[in-house]
Coordinates of C-alpha atoms in Angstrom, one line a residue:
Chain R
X20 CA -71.5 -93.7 -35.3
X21 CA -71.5 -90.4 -33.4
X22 CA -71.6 -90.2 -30.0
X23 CA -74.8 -90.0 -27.8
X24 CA -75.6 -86.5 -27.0
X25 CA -77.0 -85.6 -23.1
X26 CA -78.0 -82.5 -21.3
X27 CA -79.0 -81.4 -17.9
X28 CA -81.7 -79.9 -16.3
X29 CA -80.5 -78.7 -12.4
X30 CA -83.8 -77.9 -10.6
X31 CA -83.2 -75.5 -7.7
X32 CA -84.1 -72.2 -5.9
X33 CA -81.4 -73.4 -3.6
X34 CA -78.6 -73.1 -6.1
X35 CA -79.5 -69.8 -8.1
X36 CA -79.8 -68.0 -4.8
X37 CA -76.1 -69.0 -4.2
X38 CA -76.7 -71.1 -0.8
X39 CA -75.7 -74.5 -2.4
X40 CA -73.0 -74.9 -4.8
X41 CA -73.7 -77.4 -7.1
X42 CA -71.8 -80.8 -7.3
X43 CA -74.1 -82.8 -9.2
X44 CA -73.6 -81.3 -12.3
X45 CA -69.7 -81.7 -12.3
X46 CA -70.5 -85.3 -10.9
X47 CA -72.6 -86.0 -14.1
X48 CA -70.1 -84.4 -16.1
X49 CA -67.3 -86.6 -15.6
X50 CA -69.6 -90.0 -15.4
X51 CA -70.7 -89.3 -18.9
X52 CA -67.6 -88.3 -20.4
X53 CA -65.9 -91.5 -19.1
X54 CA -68.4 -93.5 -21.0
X55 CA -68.0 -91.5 -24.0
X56 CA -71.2 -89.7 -24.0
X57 CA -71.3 -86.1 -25.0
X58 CA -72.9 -83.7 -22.2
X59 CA -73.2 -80.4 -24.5
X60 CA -76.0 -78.4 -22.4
X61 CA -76.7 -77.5 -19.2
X62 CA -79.7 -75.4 -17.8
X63 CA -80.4 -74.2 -14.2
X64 CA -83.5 -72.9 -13.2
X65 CA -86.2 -72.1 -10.3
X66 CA -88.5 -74.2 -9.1
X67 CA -90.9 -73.2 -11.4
X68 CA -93.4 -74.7 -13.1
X69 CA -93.3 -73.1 -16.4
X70 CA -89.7 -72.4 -16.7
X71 CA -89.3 -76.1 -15.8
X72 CA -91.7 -77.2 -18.4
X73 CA -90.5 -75.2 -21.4
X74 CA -86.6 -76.0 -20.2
X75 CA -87.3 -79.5 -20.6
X76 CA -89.3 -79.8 -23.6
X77 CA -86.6 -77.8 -25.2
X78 CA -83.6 -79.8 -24.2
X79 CA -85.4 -83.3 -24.9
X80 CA -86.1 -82.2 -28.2
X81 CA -82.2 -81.7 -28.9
X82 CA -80.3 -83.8 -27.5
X83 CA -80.3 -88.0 -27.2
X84 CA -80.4 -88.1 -23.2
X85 CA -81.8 -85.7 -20.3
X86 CA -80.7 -85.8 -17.2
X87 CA -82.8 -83.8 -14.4
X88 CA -81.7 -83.0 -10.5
X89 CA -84.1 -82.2 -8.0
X90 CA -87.5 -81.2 -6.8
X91 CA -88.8 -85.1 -6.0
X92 CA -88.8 -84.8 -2.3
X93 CA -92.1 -84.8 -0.4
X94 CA -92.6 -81.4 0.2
X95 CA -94.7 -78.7 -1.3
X96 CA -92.0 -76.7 -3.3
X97 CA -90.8 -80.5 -4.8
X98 CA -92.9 -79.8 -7.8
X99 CA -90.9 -81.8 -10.7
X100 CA -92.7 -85.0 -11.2
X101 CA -95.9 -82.6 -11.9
X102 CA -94.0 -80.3 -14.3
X103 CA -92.5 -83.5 -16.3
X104 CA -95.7 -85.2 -16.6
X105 CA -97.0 -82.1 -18.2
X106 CA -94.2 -81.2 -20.3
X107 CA -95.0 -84.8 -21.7
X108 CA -98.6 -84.1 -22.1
X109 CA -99.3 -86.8 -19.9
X110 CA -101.2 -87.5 -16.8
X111 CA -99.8 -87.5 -13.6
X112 CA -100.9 -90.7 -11.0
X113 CA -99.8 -92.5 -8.3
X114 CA -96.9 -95.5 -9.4
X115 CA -98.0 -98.4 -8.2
X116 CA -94.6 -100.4 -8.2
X117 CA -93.1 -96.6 -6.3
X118 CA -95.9 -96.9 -3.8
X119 CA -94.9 -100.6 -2.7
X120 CA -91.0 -99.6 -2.5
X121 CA -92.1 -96.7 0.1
X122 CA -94.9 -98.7 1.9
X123 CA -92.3 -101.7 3.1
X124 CA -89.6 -98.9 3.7
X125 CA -91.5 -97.1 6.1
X126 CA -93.5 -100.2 7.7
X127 CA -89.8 -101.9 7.8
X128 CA -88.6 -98.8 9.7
X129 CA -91.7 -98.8 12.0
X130 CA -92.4 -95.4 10.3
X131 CA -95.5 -93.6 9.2
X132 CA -96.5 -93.8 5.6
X133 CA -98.3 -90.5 5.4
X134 CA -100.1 -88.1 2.9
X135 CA -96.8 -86.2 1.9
X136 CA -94.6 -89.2 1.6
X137 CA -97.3 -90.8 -0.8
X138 CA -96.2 -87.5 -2.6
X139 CA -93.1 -89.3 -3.6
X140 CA -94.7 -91.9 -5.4
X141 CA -96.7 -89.7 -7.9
X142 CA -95.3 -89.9 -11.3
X143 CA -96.1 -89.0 -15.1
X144 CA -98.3 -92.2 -16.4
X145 CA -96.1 -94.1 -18.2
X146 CA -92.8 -93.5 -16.0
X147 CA -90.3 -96.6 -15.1
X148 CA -88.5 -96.3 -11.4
X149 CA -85.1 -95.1 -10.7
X150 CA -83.7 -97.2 -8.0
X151 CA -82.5 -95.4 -4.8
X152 CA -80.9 -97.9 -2.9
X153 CA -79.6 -94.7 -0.5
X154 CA -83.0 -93.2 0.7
X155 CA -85.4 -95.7 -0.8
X156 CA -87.8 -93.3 -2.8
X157 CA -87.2 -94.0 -6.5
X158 CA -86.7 -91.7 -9.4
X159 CA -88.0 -92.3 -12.9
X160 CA -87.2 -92.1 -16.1
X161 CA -89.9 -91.0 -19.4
X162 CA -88.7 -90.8 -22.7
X163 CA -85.3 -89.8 -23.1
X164 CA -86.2 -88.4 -19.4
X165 CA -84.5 -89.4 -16.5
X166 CA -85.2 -88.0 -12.9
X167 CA -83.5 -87.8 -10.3
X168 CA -83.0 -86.3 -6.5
X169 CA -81.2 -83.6 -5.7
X170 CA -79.2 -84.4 -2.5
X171 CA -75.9 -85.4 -3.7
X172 CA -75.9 -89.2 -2.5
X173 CA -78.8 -89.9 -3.8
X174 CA -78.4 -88.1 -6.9
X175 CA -75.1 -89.8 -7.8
X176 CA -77.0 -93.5 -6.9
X177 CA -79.6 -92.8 -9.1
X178 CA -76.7 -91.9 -11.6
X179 CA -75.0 -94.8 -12.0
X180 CA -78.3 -96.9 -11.9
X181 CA -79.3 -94.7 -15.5
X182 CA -76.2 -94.6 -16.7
X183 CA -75.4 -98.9 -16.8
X184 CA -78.7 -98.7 -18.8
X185 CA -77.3 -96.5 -21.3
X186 CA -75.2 -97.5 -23.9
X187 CA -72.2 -94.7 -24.6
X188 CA -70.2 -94.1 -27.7
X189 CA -66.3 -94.1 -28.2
X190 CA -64.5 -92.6 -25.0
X191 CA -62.9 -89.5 -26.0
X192 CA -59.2 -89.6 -25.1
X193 CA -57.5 -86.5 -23.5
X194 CA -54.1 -85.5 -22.8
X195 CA -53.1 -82.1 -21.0
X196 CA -49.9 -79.9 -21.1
X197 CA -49.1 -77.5 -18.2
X198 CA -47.6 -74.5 -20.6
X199 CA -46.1 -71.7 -18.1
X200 CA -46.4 -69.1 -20.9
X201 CA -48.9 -66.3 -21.4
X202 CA -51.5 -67.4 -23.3
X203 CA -50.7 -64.4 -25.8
X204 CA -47.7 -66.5 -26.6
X205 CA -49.4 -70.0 -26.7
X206 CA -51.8 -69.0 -29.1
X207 CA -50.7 -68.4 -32.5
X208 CA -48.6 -71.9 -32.5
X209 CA -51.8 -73.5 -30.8
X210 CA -53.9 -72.2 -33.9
X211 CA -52.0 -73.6 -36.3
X212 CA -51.9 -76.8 -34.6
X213 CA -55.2 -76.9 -34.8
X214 CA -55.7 -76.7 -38.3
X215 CA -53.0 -79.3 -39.1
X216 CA -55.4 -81.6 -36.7
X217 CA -58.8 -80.7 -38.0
X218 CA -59.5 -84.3 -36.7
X219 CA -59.1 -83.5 -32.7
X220 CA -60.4 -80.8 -30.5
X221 CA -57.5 -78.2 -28.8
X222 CA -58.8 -76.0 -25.6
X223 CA -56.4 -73.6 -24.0
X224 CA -57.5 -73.0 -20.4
X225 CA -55.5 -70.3 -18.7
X226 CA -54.8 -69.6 -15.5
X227 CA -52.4 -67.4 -12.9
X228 CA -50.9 -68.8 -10.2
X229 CA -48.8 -66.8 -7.8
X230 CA -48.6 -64.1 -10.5
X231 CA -47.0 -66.4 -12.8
X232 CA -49.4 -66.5 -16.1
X233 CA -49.8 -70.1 -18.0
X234 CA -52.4 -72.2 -19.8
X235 CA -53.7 -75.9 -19.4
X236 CA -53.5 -77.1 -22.9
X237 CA -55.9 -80.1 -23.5
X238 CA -56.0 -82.1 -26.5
X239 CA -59.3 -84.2 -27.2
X240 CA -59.8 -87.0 -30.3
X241 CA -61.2 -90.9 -30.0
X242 CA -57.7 -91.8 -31.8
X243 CA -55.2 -92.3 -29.3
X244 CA -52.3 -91.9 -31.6
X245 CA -53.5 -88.9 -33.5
X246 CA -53.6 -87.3 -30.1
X247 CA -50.5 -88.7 -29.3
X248 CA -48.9 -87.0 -32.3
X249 CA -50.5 -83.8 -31.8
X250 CA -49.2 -83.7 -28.2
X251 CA -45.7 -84.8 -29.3
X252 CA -45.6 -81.6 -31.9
X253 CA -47.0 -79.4 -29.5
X254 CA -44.4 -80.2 -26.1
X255 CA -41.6 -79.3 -29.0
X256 CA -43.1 -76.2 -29.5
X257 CA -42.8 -75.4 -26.0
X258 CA -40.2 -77.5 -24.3
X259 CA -40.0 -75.6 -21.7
X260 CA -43.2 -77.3 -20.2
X261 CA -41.8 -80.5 -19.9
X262 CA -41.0 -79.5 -16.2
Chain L
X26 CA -90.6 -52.1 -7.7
X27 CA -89.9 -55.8 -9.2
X28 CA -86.4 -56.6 -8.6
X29 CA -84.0 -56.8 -11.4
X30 CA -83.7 -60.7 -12.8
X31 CA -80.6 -62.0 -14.2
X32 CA -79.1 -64.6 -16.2
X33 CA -75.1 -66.5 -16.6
X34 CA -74.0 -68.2 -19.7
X35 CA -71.2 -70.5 -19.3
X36 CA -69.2 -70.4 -22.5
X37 CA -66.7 -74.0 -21.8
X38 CA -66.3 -77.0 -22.9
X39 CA -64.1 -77.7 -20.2
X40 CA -66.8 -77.5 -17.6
X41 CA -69.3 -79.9 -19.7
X42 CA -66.4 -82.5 -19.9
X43 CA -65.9 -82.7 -16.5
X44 CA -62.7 -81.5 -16.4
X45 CA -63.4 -78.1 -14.5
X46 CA -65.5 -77.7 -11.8
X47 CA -67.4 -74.3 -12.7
X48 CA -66.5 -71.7 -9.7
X49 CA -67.8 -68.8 -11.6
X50 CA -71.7 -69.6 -11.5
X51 CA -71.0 -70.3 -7.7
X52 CA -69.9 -66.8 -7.1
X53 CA -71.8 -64.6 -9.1
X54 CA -75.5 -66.2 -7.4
X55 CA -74.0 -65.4 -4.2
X56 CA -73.3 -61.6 -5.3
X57 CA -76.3 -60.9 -7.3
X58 CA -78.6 -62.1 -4.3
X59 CA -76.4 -59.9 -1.6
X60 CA -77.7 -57.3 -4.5
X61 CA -81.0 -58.0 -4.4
X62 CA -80.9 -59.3 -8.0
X63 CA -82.8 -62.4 -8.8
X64 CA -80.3 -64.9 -10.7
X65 CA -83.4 -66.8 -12.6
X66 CA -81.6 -69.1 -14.6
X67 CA -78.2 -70.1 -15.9
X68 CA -77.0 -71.7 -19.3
X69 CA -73.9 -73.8 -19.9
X70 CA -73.2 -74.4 -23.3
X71 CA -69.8 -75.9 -25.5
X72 CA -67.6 -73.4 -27.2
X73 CA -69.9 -73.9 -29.9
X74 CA -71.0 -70.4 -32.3
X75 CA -74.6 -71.3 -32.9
X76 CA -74.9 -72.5 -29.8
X77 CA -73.8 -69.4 -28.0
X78 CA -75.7 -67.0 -30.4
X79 CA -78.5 -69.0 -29.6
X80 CA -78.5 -69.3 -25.7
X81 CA -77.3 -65.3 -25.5
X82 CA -80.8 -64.1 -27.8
X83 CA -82.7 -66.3 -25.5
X84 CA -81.9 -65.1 -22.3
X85 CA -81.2 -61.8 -23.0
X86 CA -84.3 -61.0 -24.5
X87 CA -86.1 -62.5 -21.3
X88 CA -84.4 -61.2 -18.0
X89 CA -83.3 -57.5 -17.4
X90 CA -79.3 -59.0 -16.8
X91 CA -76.7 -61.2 -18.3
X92 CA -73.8 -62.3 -17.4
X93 CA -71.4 -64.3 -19.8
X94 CA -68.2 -66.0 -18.5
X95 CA -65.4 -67.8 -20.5
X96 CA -64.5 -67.5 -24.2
X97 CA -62.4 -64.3 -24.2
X98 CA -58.9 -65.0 -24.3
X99 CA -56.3 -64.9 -27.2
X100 CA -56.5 -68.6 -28.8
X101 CA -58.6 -70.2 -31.5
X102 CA -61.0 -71.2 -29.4
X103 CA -62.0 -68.1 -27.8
X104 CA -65.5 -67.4 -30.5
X105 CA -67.1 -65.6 -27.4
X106 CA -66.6 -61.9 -29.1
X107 CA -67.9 -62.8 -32.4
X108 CA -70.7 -65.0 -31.0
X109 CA -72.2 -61.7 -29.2
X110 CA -71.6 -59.7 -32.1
X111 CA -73.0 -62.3 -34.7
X112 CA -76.0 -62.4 -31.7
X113 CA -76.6 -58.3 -31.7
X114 CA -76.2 -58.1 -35.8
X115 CA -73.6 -56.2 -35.2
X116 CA -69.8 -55.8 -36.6
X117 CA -67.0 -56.8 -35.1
X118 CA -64.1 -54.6 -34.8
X119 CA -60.5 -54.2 -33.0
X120 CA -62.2 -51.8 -30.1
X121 CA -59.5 -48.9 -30.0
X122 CA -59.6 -48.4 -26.6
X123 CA -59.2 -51.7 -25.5
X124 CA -56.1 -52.0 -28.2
X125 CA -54.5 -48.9 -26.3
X126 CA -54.6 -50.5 -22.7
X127 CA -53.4 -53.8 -24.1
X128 CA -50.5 -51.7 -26.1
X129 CA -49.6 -49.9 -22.9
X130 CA -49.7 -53.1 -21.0
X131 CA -47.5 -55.1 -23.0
X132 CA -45.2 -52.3 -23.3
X133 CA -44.9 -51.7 -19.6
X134 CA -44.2 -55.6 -19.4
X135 CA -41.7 -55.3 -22.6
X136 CA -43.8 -58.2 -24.0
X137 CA -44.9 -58.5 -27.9
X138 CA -48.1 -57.1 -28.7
X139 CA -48.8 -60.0 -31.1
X140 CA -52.0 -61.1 -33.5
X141 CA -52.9 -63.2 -31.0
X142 CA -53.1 -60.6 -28.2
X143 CA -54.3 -57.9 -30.6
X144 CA -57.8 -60.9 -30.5
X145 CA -58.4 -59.8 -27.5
X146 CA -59.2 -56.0 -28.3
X147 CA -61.9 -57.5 -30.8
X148 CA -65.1 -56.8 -29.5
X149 CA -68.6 -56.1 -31.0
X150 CA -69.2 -52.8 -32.2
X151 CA -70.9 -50.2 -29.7
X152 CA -69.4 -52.2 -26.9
X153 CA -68.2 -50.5 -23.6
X154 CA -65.1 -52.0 -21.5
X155 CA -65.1 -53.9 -18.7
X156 CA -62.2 -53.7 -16.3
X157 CA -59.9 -56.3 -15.5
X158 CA -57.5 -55.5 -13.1
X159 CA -55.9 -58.4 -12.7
X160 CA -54.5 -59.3 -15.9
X161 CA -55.4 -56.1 -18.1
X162 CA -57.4 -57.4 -21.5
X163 CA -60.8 -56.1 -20.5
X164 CA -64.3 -57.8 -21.2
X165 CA -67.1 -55.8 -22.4
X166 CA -70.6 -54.7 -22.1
X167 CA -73.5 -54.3 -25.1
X168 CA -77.0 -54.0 -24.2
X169 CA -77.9 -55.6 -21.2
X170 CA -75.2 -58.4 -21.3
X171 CA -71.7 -58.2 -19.8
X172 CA -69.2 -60.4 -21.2
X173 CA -66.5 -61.3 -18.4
X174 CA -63.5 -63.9 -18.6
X175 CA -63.7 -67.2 -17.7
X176 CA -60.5 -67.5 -15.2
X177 CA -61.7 -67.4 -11.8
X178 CA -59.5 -64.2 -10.6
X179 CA -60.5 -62.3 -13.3
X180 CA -64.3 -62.8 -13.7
X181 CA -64.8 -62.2 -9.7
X182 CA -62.4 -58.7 -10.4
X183 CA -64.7 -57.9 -13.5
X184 CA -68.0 -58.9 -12.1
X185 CA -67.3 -56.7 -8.9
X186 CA -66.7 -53.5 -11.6
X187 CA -69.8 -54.3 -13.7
X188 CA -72.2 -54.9 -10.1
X189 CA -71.0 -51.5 -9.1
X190 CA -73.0 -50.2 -11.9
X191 CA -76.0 -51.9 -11.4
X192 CA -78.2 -50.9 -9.3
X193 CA -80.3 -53.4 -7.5
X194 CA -83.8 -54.3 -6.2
X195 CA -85.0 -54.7 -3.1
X196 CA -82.5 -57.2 -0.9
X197 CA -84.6 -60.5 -0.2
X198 CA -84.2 -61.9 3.4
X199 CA -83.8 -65.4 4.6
X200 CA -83.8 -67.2 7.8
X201 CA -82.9 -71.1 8.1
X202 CA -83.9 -73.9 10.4
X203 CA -82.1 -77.2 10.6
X204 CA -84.5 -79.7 11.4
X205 CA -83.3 -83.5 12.3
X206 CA -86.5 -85.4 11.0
X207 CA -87.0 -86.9 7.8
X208 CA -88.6 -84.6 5.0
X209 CA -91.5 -87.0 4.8
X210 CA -92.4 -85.7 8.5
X211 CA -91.8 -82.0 7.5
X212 CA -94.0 -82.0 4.5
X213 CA -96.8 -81.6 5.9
X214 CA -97.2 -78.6 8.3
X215 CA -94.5 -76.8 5.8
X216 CA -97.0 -76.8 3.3
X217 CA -99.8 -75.8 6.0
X218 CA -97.3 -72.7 6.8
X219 CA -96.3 -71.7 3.1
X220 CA -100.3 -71.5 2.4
X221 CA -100.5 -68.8 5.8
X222 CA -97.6 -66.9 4.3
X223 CA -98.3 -66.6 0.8
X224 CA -96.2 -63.7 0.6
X225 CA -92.7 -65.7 1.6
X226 CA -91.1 -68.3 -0.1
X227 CA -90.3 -71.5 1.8
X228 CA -87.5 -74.2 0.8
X229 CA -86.7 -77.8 2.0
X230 CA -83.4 -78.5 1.5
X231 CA -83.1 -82.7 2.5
X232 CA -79.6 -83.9 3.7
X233 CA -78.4 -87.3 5.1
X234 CA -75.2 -86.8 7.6
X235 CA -74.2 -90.0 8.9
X236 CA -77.4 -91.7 8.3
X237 CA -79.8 -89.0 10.0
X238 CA -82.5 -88.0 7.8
X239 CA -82.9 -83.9 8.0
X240 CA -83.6 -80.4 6.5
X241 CA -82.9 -77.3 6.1
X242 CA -85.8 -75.2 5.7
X243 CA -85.1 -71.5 4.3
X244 CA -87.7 -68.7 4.5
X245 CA -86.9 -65.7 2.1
X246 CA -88.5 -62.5 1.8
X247 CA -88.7 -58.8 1.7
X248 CA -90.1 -58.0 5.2
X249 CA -88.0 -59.0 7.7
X250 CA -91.0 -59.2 10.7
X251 CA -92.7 -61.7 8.6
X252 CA -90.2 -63.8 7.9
X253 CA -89.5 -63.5 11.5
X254 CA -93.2 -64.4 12.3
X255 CA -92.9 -67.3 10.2
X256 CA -89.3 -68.8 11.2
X257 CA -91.3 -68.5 14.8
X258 CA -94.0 -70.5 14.1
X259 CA -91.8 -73.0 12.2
X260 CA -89.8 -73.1 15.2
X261 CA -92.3 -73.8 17.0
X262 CA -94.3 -76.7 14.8
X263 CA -90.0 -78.5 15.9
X264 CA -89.2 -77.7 18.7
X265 CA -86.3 -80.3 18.7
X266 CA -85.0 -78.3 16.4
X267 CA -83.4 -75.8 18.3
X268 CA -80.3 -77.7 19.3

């Protein structure tokens, strides 16, 4: 059985404009490849209506699982819930299980439940809660949909709540090798180590450090001891890297 | 006069795997908006043809700009060159300008021009060079997208030389305001302010720091004395805020 495919919709002015660098994306990232799930898309865009719209209905169309940050927060430029709902052709209403959840938060913390933090229970019609056991207003997930905050806390809660839902495929397997060669030099053997492995994936990501040029060689397969092999040909090919 | 909009596609399957933690999106919002360029969405996709001919003719044929990073180096899993090309309908060829600085370069280092080095002068026909000072093989431009390398070092050098020749739009503004209340509180009379300066975008950035509920609320726009007017009466609306 292939692996389950996911994507990523960030939502944010905030991050485009360069004032926030995102983690939650490289949070997700990692989650998902742990549990063997394939994340093989990622979109940013504005808080926009349209562009949110048509960047979800695109990715949800593609790929198993959708993963959304941001724009569920009670003020006027949170606009996601209202851009999901119609991307999903469906009607936008108050959740009556969301608007309990925020009533005894805010009556527990002697706190007024007002007009804008009613905001935070409006969800498409047919949406099931997120729990947010960090700031108490839940996500939701529709379809193959699943959204969540943007604030990094509450975002990686919300995360983990999805994600034991979710059932993952094989855990790819990884081993790296630290080659402190120009990557000229690395990449005619690498090549041909490739094709004699058709069965795993070879990346080659190079970097300089203090001048000195090198690649990160990483070897990717769900079969431990194909990788194994592969890596075992490859540190003979450059034995120098061992150190 | 609009300003220019932009676009990044992240070529790397290292960054959708967790492994990497992209720097290169991070860096290019924060010069495009000292620019004045509007950075109106970004792509990550795998090291995947299709899905990089795909992504490129999408967002190339809406915003004016696009950047590209990753892909461009000498192994087998650099397809970033032929993806453009195959995304233009154009040929790809060894760029003979590109093959003399590489040829002088190795030569000056008394290292092998090899195959594998000689990949790195391939570039789509009708492509212009971009340079790289800090490791020599260049990216490239064609139309409106600029294809840079992936490596941190080198995509800041090459962005810096491509930004220098483009000429941007009208430099947006911004003021912020930390405000130590929860959003819920700030929702409404933001929203009140937003509708009273329809010409200024207004952003609520929630945060928790040691369990106190705040925001950052950013004004942005082109005039500097209203976003001054309206930073004033934000101030004003919490007055706690000052501290």
């Amino acid at each position: 059985m292939p692996n389950l495919t996911a994507a990523m919709l960030v939502i944010g002015d905030e991050i485009l404009s360069g004032r926030t660098r995102d983690s939650n994306m490289h949070h997700l990232a990692g989650e998902l490849a742990r549990r063997g799930i394939d994340l093989r898309e990622v979109r940013i865009v504005a808080d926009d209506h349209f562009a949110i719209v048509e960047a979800l209905n695109a990715l949800r169309a593609v790929w198993d699982q959708v993963f959304t940050s941001g724009g569920i927060g009670p003020t006027h430029d949170d606009i996601t819930a209202d851009a999901v709902a119609a991307a999903f052709g469906v009607r936008i209403e108050v959740n009556a299980q969301a608007r309990a959840i925020l009533a005894a938060r805010y009556e527990s913390m002697g706190t007024e439940f007002n007009e804008a933090r009613l905001r935070m229970a409006r969800m498409p019609e047919g949406a099931t809660l997120i729990e947010n056991p960090v700031s108490g207003a839940p996500g939701f997930s529709i379809g193959n949909v699943h959204v969540m905050a943007g604030v990094p806390a509450v975002f990686e809660a919300m995360a983990a709540s999805v994600l034991s839902g979710i059932i993952g495929g094989v855990s790819l397997l990884s081993q790296a090798l630290i080659i402190l060669r120009p990557e000229g030099e690395i990449a005619g053997p690498l090549s041909t180590l490739a094709r004699d492995f058709p069965d795993l994936a070879m990346g080659s990501y190079p970097f300089v450090r203090n001048g000195v040029f090198g690649a990160q060689v990483v070897i990717r397969g769900t079969d431990g001891a194909r990788v194994d092999a592969a890596m075992l040909r490859l540190a003979a090919l450059f034995p120098q890297a061992g150190e």
